[in-house]
Amino acid sequence: MTAKRSPLARIASALPPGTLLVITGTVVLGAASYIHLMAAGHSLDTDGMAALSVLWTILMSVGIGLFFPVEQELTRIVAAHRVAGTGVSGILRQIAGLTLGMIVLLGAGLAWAAPLLADTFFYGHTEMVGALGLAFAAMGISNICRGVLAGLGRFGPFGWQLGIDGVLRIGLAVGFALAGVRSPLAFALILTAAPLVAALVTSVPVFRGLGRGPLDRWSGLLGGLGPLVVSTLLSQVVVNAAVVSTKLLAPEDGALVAGLLNAIVLARVPLFVFGSLQASLLSGLSTAAAAGDRAGFSRLLGRTSLVVIVLGLAGGVPATLLGPWLIEVLFKAEAGLGHAVFFWISAGTLCYMLAMVLGQALLVLHKHRLQLLGWAVATLVLIGATLLPGEVSTRVCVAYTLASFAAVLGMAVALWATFLRRPQAAAPVAAAGGEAVEPALADRS
């Protein structure tokens, strides 16, 4: 008689090998960000923490905007080559060269503007600009490694890389705090050392079994990567602009800059949880689209949006009620931020997660330009609201909420106009690659 397995066991057995390790690594790396900032908050003075806050924010916005799309495209292309039975050494050289070019251009720009950036954001410390450049390079290298591992289906090493990165960040940050380190540069360099070591440790599976493969056409490669990079950059500007805007609008108020980052990190816990749902959402929407299942596509989109709303409320209500007290206890932030700030950040995070859901749907339907347009409009709303008169902390948080709501509204209208209000097609048609795709779903804007 076969023993009845628990629901969790059945779910785990249905996942690709290594997926649970990826989830564990993601959790560790996410927790590392909180512990890193907590350790820094208890170790650095107000100006030092403000400088680290701005560096962290720029890295999480510009770095993710540039290099995470590289990881996504590399994953997709490597997976396609693997299914076709061809090697991927050629495409890896292309994308690695492209990423290296991006890193060099970023480094040159930072070197050229170092005095201005140091005076504007880092209280004259040019070494923090150098630390930012190194962190960009480390992020680019680690994203390339993760893209290859995911494309090859080697989720075990992928998860190990995430976990090692997180453990190193935690160990170094806590070690510096216990040792009495008071240098923001030391805490900034953690963002370079940890991902580089993690990528090095897991690099062997990246190069094993790549196989000799052809180069892809640059036009096709850049045609898909370009809009995705711009969309991701704009979305990261929307979600991370508050700290940088505050530094520009209130350059002498280091306590406000540092405290606002602490508030944002705390109120965005639901966004971290949502990140673990994105892969399954993309897979489900892609499957429904390939099958021409309009009803299934709409149903999954609606259910995911409901989950996001519940998640946003579950995180936003406690953050609004307890946030001012928690950031003082956890991050040693100075008092000053009120409940209204946490409310607006939480509301913005809820809208941002909904925009991410709708954006995934547009990508699956090949509506890259409409997604890009949504984030472009949101960025304009962000800039306009930030420039309005009013108290700085409230203004930048309201701007985040309005921009995220604009993205939701724009993408919802785009989905309704191009997909949801159209009638079900009679039969699916064959798309490139042999998949069955409903004609309406296969249209490109």
PDB file of C-alpha atoms in Angstrom, residues 178-407:
ATOM      1  CA  LEU A 178      30.745  43.422  16.048  1.00  0.00           C
ATOM      2  CA  ALA A 179      34.275  44.597  15.229  1.00  0.00           C
ATOM      3  CA  GLY A 180      33.207  48.229  15.601  1.00  0.00           C
ATOM      4  CA  VAL A 181      33.791  49.194  11.957  1.00  0.00           C
ATOM      5  CA  ARG A 182      32.532  52.734  11.333  1.00  0.00           C
ATOM      6  CA  SER A 183      33.389  53.111   7.636  1.00  0.00           C
ATOM      7  CA  PRO A 184      30.538  53.305   5.090  1.00  0.00           C
ATOM      8  CA  LEU A 185      33.049  52.191   2.444  1.00  0.00           C
ATOM      9  CA  ALA A 186      33.551  48.870   4.247  1.00  0.00           C
ATOM     10  CA  PHE A 187      29.815  48.187   4.299  1.00  0.00           C
ATOM     11  CA  ALA A 188      29.560  49.290   0.650  1.00  0.00           C
ATOM     12  CA  LEU A 189      32.281  46.879  -0.498  1.00  0.00           C
ATOM     13  CA  ILE A 190      30.194  43.974   0.829  1.00  0.00           C
ATOM     14  CA  LEU A 191      28.006  44.537  -2.237  1.00  0.00           C
ATOM     15  CA  THR A 192      31.023  43.698  -4.415  1.00  0.00           C
ATOM     16  CA  ALA A 193      32.792  40.971  -2.462  1.00  0.00           C
ATOM     17  CA  ALA A 194      29.801  38.725  -1.706  1.00  0.00           C
ATOM     18  CA  PRO A 195      28.378  38.344  -5.245  1.00  0.00           C
ATOM     19  CA  LEU A 196      31.846  37.952  -6.801  1.00  0.00           C
ATOM     20  CA  VAL A 197      32.857  35.169  -4.420  1.00  0.00           C
ATOM     21  CA  ALA A 198      29.494  33.444  -4.906  1.00  0.00           C
ATOM     22  CA  ALA A 199      29.852  33.607  -8.696  1.00  0.00           C
ATOM     23  CA  LEU A 200      33.413  32.249  -8.508  1.00  0.00           C
ATOM     24  CA  VAL A 201      32.437  29.335  -6.267  1.00  0.00           C
ATOM     25  CA  THR A 202      29.610  28.279  -8.611  1.00  0.00           C
ATOM     26  CA  SER A 203      31.408  29.060 -11.871  1.00  0.00           C
ATOM     27  CA  VAL A 204      32.376  25.470 -12.745  1.00  0.00           C
ATOM     28  CA  PRO A 205      28.808  24.406 -13.690  1.00  0.00           C
ATOM     29  CA  VAL A 206      28.503  27.554 -15.825  1.00  0.00           C
ATOM     30  CA  PHE A 207      31.288  26.444 -18.150  1.00  0.00           C
ATOM     31  CA  ARG A 208      30.613  22.707 -18.029  1.00  0.00           C
ATOM     32  CA  GLY A 209      28.751  21.425 -21.046  1.00  0.00           C
ATOM     33  CA  LEU A 210      28.256  24.751 -22.816  1.00  0.00           C
ATOM     34  CA  GLY A 211      29.138  23.207 -26.154  1.00  0.00           C
ATOM     35  CA  ARG A 212      30.320  24.996 -29.263  1.00  0.00           C
ATOM     36  CA  GLY A 213      27.488  27.082 -30.598  1.00  0.00           C
ATOM     37  CA  PRO A 214      26.770  29.725 -33.234  1.00  0.00           C
ATOM     38  CA  LEU A 215      26.459  33.446 -32.705  1.00  0.00           C
ATOM     39  CA  ASP A 216      23.002  34.989 -32.721  1.00  0.00           C
ATOM     40  CA  ARG A 217      22.108  37.934 -34.921  1.00  0.00           C
ATOM     41  CA  TRP A 218      22.833  41.193 -33.124  1.00  0.00           C
ATOM     42  CA  SER A 219      19.637  42.723 -34.480  1.00  0.00           C
ATOM     43  CA  GLY A 220      17.501  40.018 -32.924  1.00  0.00           C
ATOM     44  CA  LEU A 221      19.453  40.037 -29.678  1.00  0.00           C
ATOM     45  CA  LEU A 222      19.304  43.791 -29.192  1.00  0.00           C
ATOM     46  CA  GLY A 223      15.745  43.991 -30.487  1.00  0.00           C
ATOM     47  CA  GLY A 224      14.487  41.906 -27.584  1.00  0.00           C
ATOM     48  CA  LEU A 225      16.931  43.107 -24.952  1.00  0.00           C
ATOM     49  CA  GLY A 226      16.670  46.844 -25.653  1.00  0.00           C
ATOM     50  CA  PRO A 227      12.998  47.435 -24.769  1.00  0.00           C
ATOM     51  CA  LEU A 228      13.278  45.080 -21.795  1.00  0.00           C
ATOM     52  CA  VAL A 229      16.256  47.011 -20.385  1.00  0.00           C
ATOM     53  CA  VAL A 230      14.487  50.357 -20.768  1.00  0.00           C
ATOM     54  CA  SER A 231      11.256  49.040 -19.207  1.00  0.00           C
ATOM     55  CA  THR A 232      13.121  47.498 -16.286  1.00  0.00           C
ATOM     56  CA  LEU A 233      15.167  50.647 -15.740  1.00  0.00           C
ATOM     57  CA  LEU A 234      12.058  52.823 -15.658  1.00  0.00           C
ATOM     58  CA  SER A 235      10.268  50.443 -13.292  1.00  0.00           C
ATOM     59  CA  GLN A 236      13.283  50.486 -10.962  1.00  0.00           C
ATOM     60  CA  VAL A 237      13.387  54.282 -11.102  1.00  0.00           C
ATOM     61  CA  VAL A 238       9.750  54.359  -9.971  1.00  0.00           C
ATOM     62  CA  VAL A 239      10.257  51.948  -7.072  1.00  0.00           C
ATOM     63  CA  ASN A 240      13.601  53.343  -5.866  1.00  0.00           C
ATOM     64  CA  ALA A 241      13.480  57.072  -6.646  1.00  0.00           C
ATOM     65  CA  ALA A 242      12.314  58.283  -3.229  1.00  0.00           C
ATOM     66  CA  VAL A 243      15.694  58.036  -1.502  1.00  0.00           C
ATOM     67  CA  VAL A 244      17.657  59.713  -4.301  1.00  0.00           C
ATOM     68  CA  SER A 245      14.978  62.401  -4.693  1.00  0.00           C
ATOM     69  CA  THR A 246      15.172  63.137  -0.973  1.00  0.00           C
ATOM     70  CA  LYS A 247      18.951  63.458  -1.133  1.00  0.00           C
ATOM     71  CA  LEU A 248      18.575  65.982  -3.971  1.00  0.00           C
ATOM     72  CA  LEU A 249      15.729  67.928  -2.347  1.00  0.00           C
ATOM     73  CA  ALA A 250      17.128  67.891   1.207  1.00  0.00           C
ATOM     74  CA  PRO A 251      20.884  67.356   0.759  1.00  0.00           C
ATOM     75  CA  GLU A 252      21.799  68.273   4.341  1.00  0.00           C
ATOM     76  CA  ASP A 253      19.230  66.034   6.044  1.00  0.00           C
ATOM     77  CA  GLY A 254      21.137  62.756   6.261  1.00  0.00           C
ATOM     78  CA  ALA A 255      18.827  61.393   8.941  1.00  0.00           C
ATOM     79  CA  LEU A 256      15.830  61.781   6.634  1.00  0.00           C
ATOM     80  CA  VAL A 257      17.621  60.043   3.731  1.00  0.00           C
ATOM     81  CA  ALA A 258      18.684  57.079   5.882  1.00  0.00           C
ATOM     82  CA  GLY A 259      15.339  56.851   7.665  1.00  0.00           C
ATOM     83  CA  LEU A 260      13.413  56.905   4.420  1.00  0.00           C
ATOM     84  CA  LEU A 261      15.434  53.981   3.050  1.00  0.00           C
ATOM     85  CA  ASN A 262      14.714  52.057   6.267  1.00  0.00           C
ATOM     86  CA  ALA A 263      11.001  52.830   5.886  1.00  0.00           C
ATOM     87  CA  ILE A 264      10.986  51.730   2.246  1.00  0.00           C
ATOM     88  CA  VAL A 265      12.808  48.486   2.989  1.00  0.00           C
ATOM     89  CA  LEU A 266      10.375  47.710   5.796  1.00  0.00           C
ATOM     90  CA  ALA A 267       7.205  48.581   3.868  1.00  0.00           C
ATOM     91  CA  ARG A 268       8.354  46.631   0.807  1.00  0.00           C
ATOM     92  CA  VAL A 269       8.417  43.230   2.503  1.00  0.00           C
ATOM     93  CA  PRO A 270       5.353  42.222   0.386  1.00  0.00           C
ATOM     94  CA  LEU A 271       7.352  43.036  -2.752  1.00  0.00           C
ATOM     95  CA  PHE A 272      10.060  40.614  -1.646  1.00  0.00           C
ATOM     96  CA  VAL A 273       7.448  37.882  -1.139  1.00  0.00           C
ATOM     97  CA  PHE A 274       5.890  38.711  -4.500  1.00  0.00           C
ATOM     98  CA  GLY A 275       9.237  38.149  -6.197  1.00  0.00           C
ATOM     99  CA  SER A 276       9.000  34.434  -5.429  1.00  0.00           C
ATOM    100  CA  LEU A 277       5.659  34.270  -7.294  1.00  0.00           C
ATOM    101  CA  GLN A 278       6.814  35.901 -10.512  1.00  0.00           C
ATOM    102  CA  ALA A 279       8.395  32.822 -12.092  1.00  0.00           C
ATOM    103  CA  SER A 280       5.277  30.694 -11.598  1.00  0.00           C
ATOM    104  CA  LEU A 281       3.062  33.550 -12.842  1.00  0.00           C
ATOM    105  CA  LEU A 282       5.124  33.945 -16.004  1.00  0.00           C
ATOM    106  CA  SER A 283       5.082  30.185 -16.604  1.00  0.00           C
ATOM    107  CA  GLY A 284       1.313  29.952 -16.120  1.00  0.00           C
ATOM    108  CA  LEU A 285       0.521  32.917 -18.339  1.00  0.00           C
ATOM    109  CA  SER A 286       2.890  31.645 -21.038  1.00  0.00           C
ATOM    110  CA  THR A 287       1.239  28.204 -20.978  1.00  0.00           C
ATOM    111  CA  ALA A 288      -2.245  29.696 -21.281  1.00  0.00           C
ATOM    112  CA  ALA A 289      -1.136  31.970 -24.108  1.00  0.00           C
ATOM    113  CA  ALA A 290       0.556  29.136 -26.011  1.00  0.00           C
ATOM    114  CA  ALA A 291      -2.625  27.071 -25.735  1.00  0.00           C
ATOM    115  CA  GLY A 292      -4.805  29.963 -26.851  1.00  0.00           C
ATOM    116  CA  ASP A 293      -6.687  29.647 -23.545  1.00  0.00           C
ATOM    117  CA  ARG A 294      -8.106  33.146 -23.177  1.00  0.00           C
ATOM    118  CA  ALA A 295     -10.352  32.201 -20.241  1.00  0.00           C
ATOM    119  CA  GLY A 296      -7.497  30.500 -18.387  1.00  0.00           C
ATOM    120  CA  PHE A 297      -5.208  33.461 -19.049  1.00  0.00           C
ATOM    121  CA  SER A 298      -7.777  35.927 -17.702  1.00  0.00           C
ATOM    122  CA  ARG A 299      -8.586  33.717 -14.713  1.00  0.00           C
ATOM    123  CA  LEU A 300      -4.917  33.376 -13.698  1.00  0.00           C
ATOM    124  CA  LEU A 301      -4.401  37.109 -14.137  1.00  0.00           C
ATOM    125  CA  GLY A 302      -7.399  37.865 -11.928  1.00  0.00           C
ATOM    126  CA  ARG A 303      -6.427  35.384  -9.213  1.00  0.00           C
ATOM    127  CA  THR A 304      -2.856  36.645  -9.096  1.00  0.00           C
ATOM    128  CA  SER A 305      -4.061  40.234  -8.829  1.00  0.00           C
ATOM    129  CA  LEU A 306      -6.276  39.225  -5.899  1.00  0.00           C
ATOM    130  CA  VAL A 307      -3.344  37.492  -4.180  1.00  0.00           C
ATOM    131  CA  VAL A 308      -1.237  40.633  -4.676  1.00  0.00           C
ATOM    132  CA  ILE A 309      -3.945  42.825  -3.135  1.00  0.00           C
ATOM    133  CA  VAL A 310      -4.189  40.539  -0.090  1.00  0.00           C
ATOM    134  CA  LEU A 311      -0.388  40.436   0.185  1.00  0.00           C
ATOM    135  CA  GLY A 312      -0.163  44.219  -0.049  1.00  0.00           C
ATOM    136  CA  LEU A 313      -2.754  44.713   2.675  1.00  0.00           C
ATOM    137  CA  ALA A 314      -1.186  42.051   4.910  1.00  0.00           C
ATOM    138  CA  GLY A 315       2.143  43.853   4.772  1.00  0.00           C
ATOM    139  CA  GLY A 316       0.926  47.414   4.452  1.00  0.00           C
ATOM    140  CA  VAL A 317      -1.388  47.618   7.455  1.00  0.00           C
ATOM    141  CA  PRO A 318       1.243  46.495  10.031  1.00  0.00           C
ATOM    142  CA  ALA A 319       3.873  48.697   8.355  1.00  0.00           C
ATOM    143  CA  THR A 320       1.598  51.726   8.579  1.00  0.00           C
ATOM    144  CA  LEU A 321       0.712  51.100  12.222  1.00  0.00           C
ATOM    145  CA  LEU A 322       4.116  49.977  13.547  1.00  0.00           C
ATOM    146  CA  GLY A 323       6.604  51.355  11.008  1.00  0.00           C
ATOM    147  CA  PRO A 324       7.785  54.486  12.878  1.00  0.00           C
ATOM    148  CA  TRP A 325       8.639  52.366  15.935  1.00  0.00           C
ATOM    149  CA  LEU A 326      10.132  49.418  14.024  1.00  0.00           C
ATOM    150  CA  ILE A 327      12.695  51.425  12.049  1.00  0.00           C
ATOM    151  CA  GLU A 328      14.000  52.931  15.286  1.00  0.00           C
ATOM    152  CA  VAL A 329      14.391  49.481  16.860  1.00  0.00           C
ATOM    153  CA  LEU A 330      15.633  47.520  13.849  1.00  0.00           C
ATOM    154  CA  PHE A 331      17.710  50.113  11.976  1.00  0.00           C
ATOM    155  CA  LYS A 332      18.464  52.662  14.728  1.00  0.00           C
ATOM    156  CA  ALA A 333      16.789  55.310  12.598  1.00  0.00           C
ATOM    157  CA  GLU A 334      16.169  58.724  14.102  1.00  0.00           C
ATOM    158  CA  ALA A 335      12.576  59.573  14.940  1.00  0.00           C
ATOM    159  CA  GLY A 336      10.724  61.795  12.510  1.00  0.00           C
ATOM    160  CA  LEU A 337       8.848  59.723   9.924  1.00  0.00           C
ATOM    161  CA  GLY A 338       5.140  59.465  10.656  1.00  0.00           C
ATOM    162  CA  HIS A 339       2.447  56.932   9.868  1.00  0.00           C
ATOM    163  CA  ALA A 340       1.425  58.802   6.699  1.00  0.00           C
ATOM    164  CA  VAL A 341       4.808  58.117   5.089  1.00  0.00           C
ATOM    165  CA  PHE A 342       4.428  54.383   5.705  1.00  0.00           C
ATOM    166  CA  PHE A 343       0.878  54.479   4.373  1.00  0.00           C
ATOM    167  CA  TRP A 344       1.924  56.057   1.086  1.00  0.00           C
ATOM    168  CA  ILE A 345       4.901  53.690   0.662  1.00  0.00           C
ATOM    169  CA  SER A 346       2.664  50.684   1.359  1.00  0.00           C
ATOM    170  CA  ALA A 347      -0.014  51.917  -1.052  1.00  0.00           C
ATOM    171  CA  GLY A 348       2.650  52.526  -3.691  1.00  0.00           C
ATOM    172  CA  THR A 349       4.063  49.033  -3.177  1.00  0.00           C
ATOM    173  CA  LEU A 350       0.617  47.487  -3.649  1.00  0.00           C
ATOM    174  CA  CYS A 351       0.110  49.421  -6.896  1.00  0.00           C
ATOM    175  CA  TYR A 352       3.651  48.580  -8.029  1.00  0.00           C
ATOM    176  CA  MET A 353       3.061  44.834  -7.549  1.00  0.00           C
ATOM    177  CA  LEU A 354      -0.168  45.054  -9.560  1.00  0.00           C
ATOM    178  CA  ALA A 355       1.736  46.876 -12.309  1.00  0.00           C
ATOM    179  CA  MET A 356       4.331  44.099 -12.322  1.00  0.00           C
ATOM    180  CA  VAL A 357       1.565  41.486 -12.737  1.00  0.00           C
ATOM    181  CA  LEU A 358       0.000  43.360 -15.651  1.00  0.00           C
ATOM    182  CA  GLY A 359       3.435  43.970 -17.142  1.00  0.00           C
ATOM    183  CA  GLN A 360       4.162  40.229 -17.116  1.00  0.00           C
ATOM    184  CA  ALA A 361       0.896  39.665 -18.981  1.00  0.00           C
ATOM    185  CA  LEU A 362       1.842  42.241 -21.619  1.00  0.00           C
ATOM    186  CA  LEU A 363       5.263  40.619 -22.083  1.00  0.00           C
ATOM    187  CA  VAL A 364       3.692  37.187 -22.586  1.00  0.00           C
ATOM    188  CA  LEU A 365       1.424  38.721 -25.229  1.00  0.00           C
ATOM    189  CA  HIS A 366       4.475  40.301 -26.919  1.00  0.00           C
ATOM    190  CA  LYS A 367       3.284  43.802 -26.036  1.00  0.00           C
ATOM    191  CA  HIS A 368       6.740  44.980 -24.998  1.00  0.00           C
ATOM    192  CA  ARG A 369       6.168  48.498 -26.299  1.00  0.00           C
ATOM    193  CA  LEU A 370       2.929  48.918 -24.382  1.00  0.00           C
ATOM    194  CA  GLN A 371       4.642  47.836 -21.187  1.00  0.00           C
ATOM    195  CA  LEU A 372       7.442  50.294 -21.922  1.00  0.00           C
ATOM    196  CA  LEU A 373       4.869  53.042 -22.541  1.00  0.00           C
ATOM    197  CA  GLY A 374       3.218  52.286 -19.193  1.00  0.00           C
ATOM    198  CA  TRP A 375       6.455  52.696 -17.270  1.00  0.00           C
ATOM    199  CA  ALA A 376       7.385  55.801 -19.286  1.00  0.00           C
ATOM    200  CA  VAL A 377       4.103  57.480 -18.315  1.00  0.00           C
ATOM    201  CA  ALA A 378       4.628  56.387 -14.703  1.00  0.00           C
ATOM    202  CA  THR A 379       8.089  57.980 -14.703  1.00  0.00           C
ATOM    203  CA  LEU A 380       6.679  61.270 -15.976  1.00  0.00           C
ATOM    204  CA  VAL A 381       4.041  61.197 -13.234  1.00  0.00           C
ATOM    205  CA  LEU A 382       6.789  60.470 -10.688  1.00  0.00           C
ATOM    206  CA  ILE A 383       8.843  63.480 -11.799  1.00  0.00           C
ATOM    207  CA  GLY A 384       5.840  65.799 -11.881  1.00  0.00           C
ATOM    208  CA  ALA A 385       4.576  64.795  -8.432  1.00  0.00           C
ATOM    209  CA  THR A 386       8.054  65.024  -6.908  1.00  0.00           C
ATOM    210  CA  LEU A 387       8.427  68.620  -8.096  1.00  0.00           C
ATOM    211  CA  LEU A 388       5.181  69.736  -6.466  1.00  0.00           C
ATOM    212  CA  PRO A 389       5.450  71.862  -3.304  1.00  0.00           C
ATOM    213  CA  GLY A 390       5.144  70.254   0.103  1.00  0.00           C
ATOM    214  CA  GLU A 391       7.048  68.395   2.817  1.00  0.00           C
ATOM    215  CA  VAL A 392       9.825  66.345   1.219  1.00  0.00           C
ATOM    216  CA  SER A 393       9.248  62.896   2.747  1.00  0.00           C
ATOM    217  CA  THR A 394       5.509  62.976   2.073  1.00  0.00           C
ATOM    218  CA  ARG A 395       6.003  64.377  -1.420  1.00  0.00           C
ATOM    219  CA  VAL A 396       8.403  61.686  -2.624  1.00  0.00           C
ATOM    220  CA  CYS A 397       6.250  58.895  -1.172  1.00  0.00           C
ATOM    221  CA  VAL A 398       3.043  60.256  -2.718  1.00  0.00           C
ATOM    222  CA  ALA A 399       4.931  60.539  -6.023  1.00  0.00           C
ATOM    223  CA  TYR A 400       5.832  56.828  -5.781  1.00  0.00           C
ATOM    224  CA  THR A 401       2.193  55.915  -5.165  1.00  0.00           C
ATOM    225  CA  LEU A 402       0.827  58.088  -7.985  1.00  0.00           C
ATOM    226  CA  ALA A 403       3.436  56.806 -10.438  1.00  0.00           C
ATOM    227  CA  SER A 404       2.725  53.174  -9.576  1.00  0.00           C
ATOM    228  CA  PHE A 405      -1.028  53.783  -9.885  1.00  0.00           C
ATOM    229  CA  ALA A 406      -0.461  55.402 -13.287  1.00  0.00           C
ATOM    230  CA  ALA A 407       1.433  52.291 -14.410  1.00  0.00           C
TER     231      ALA A 407
END
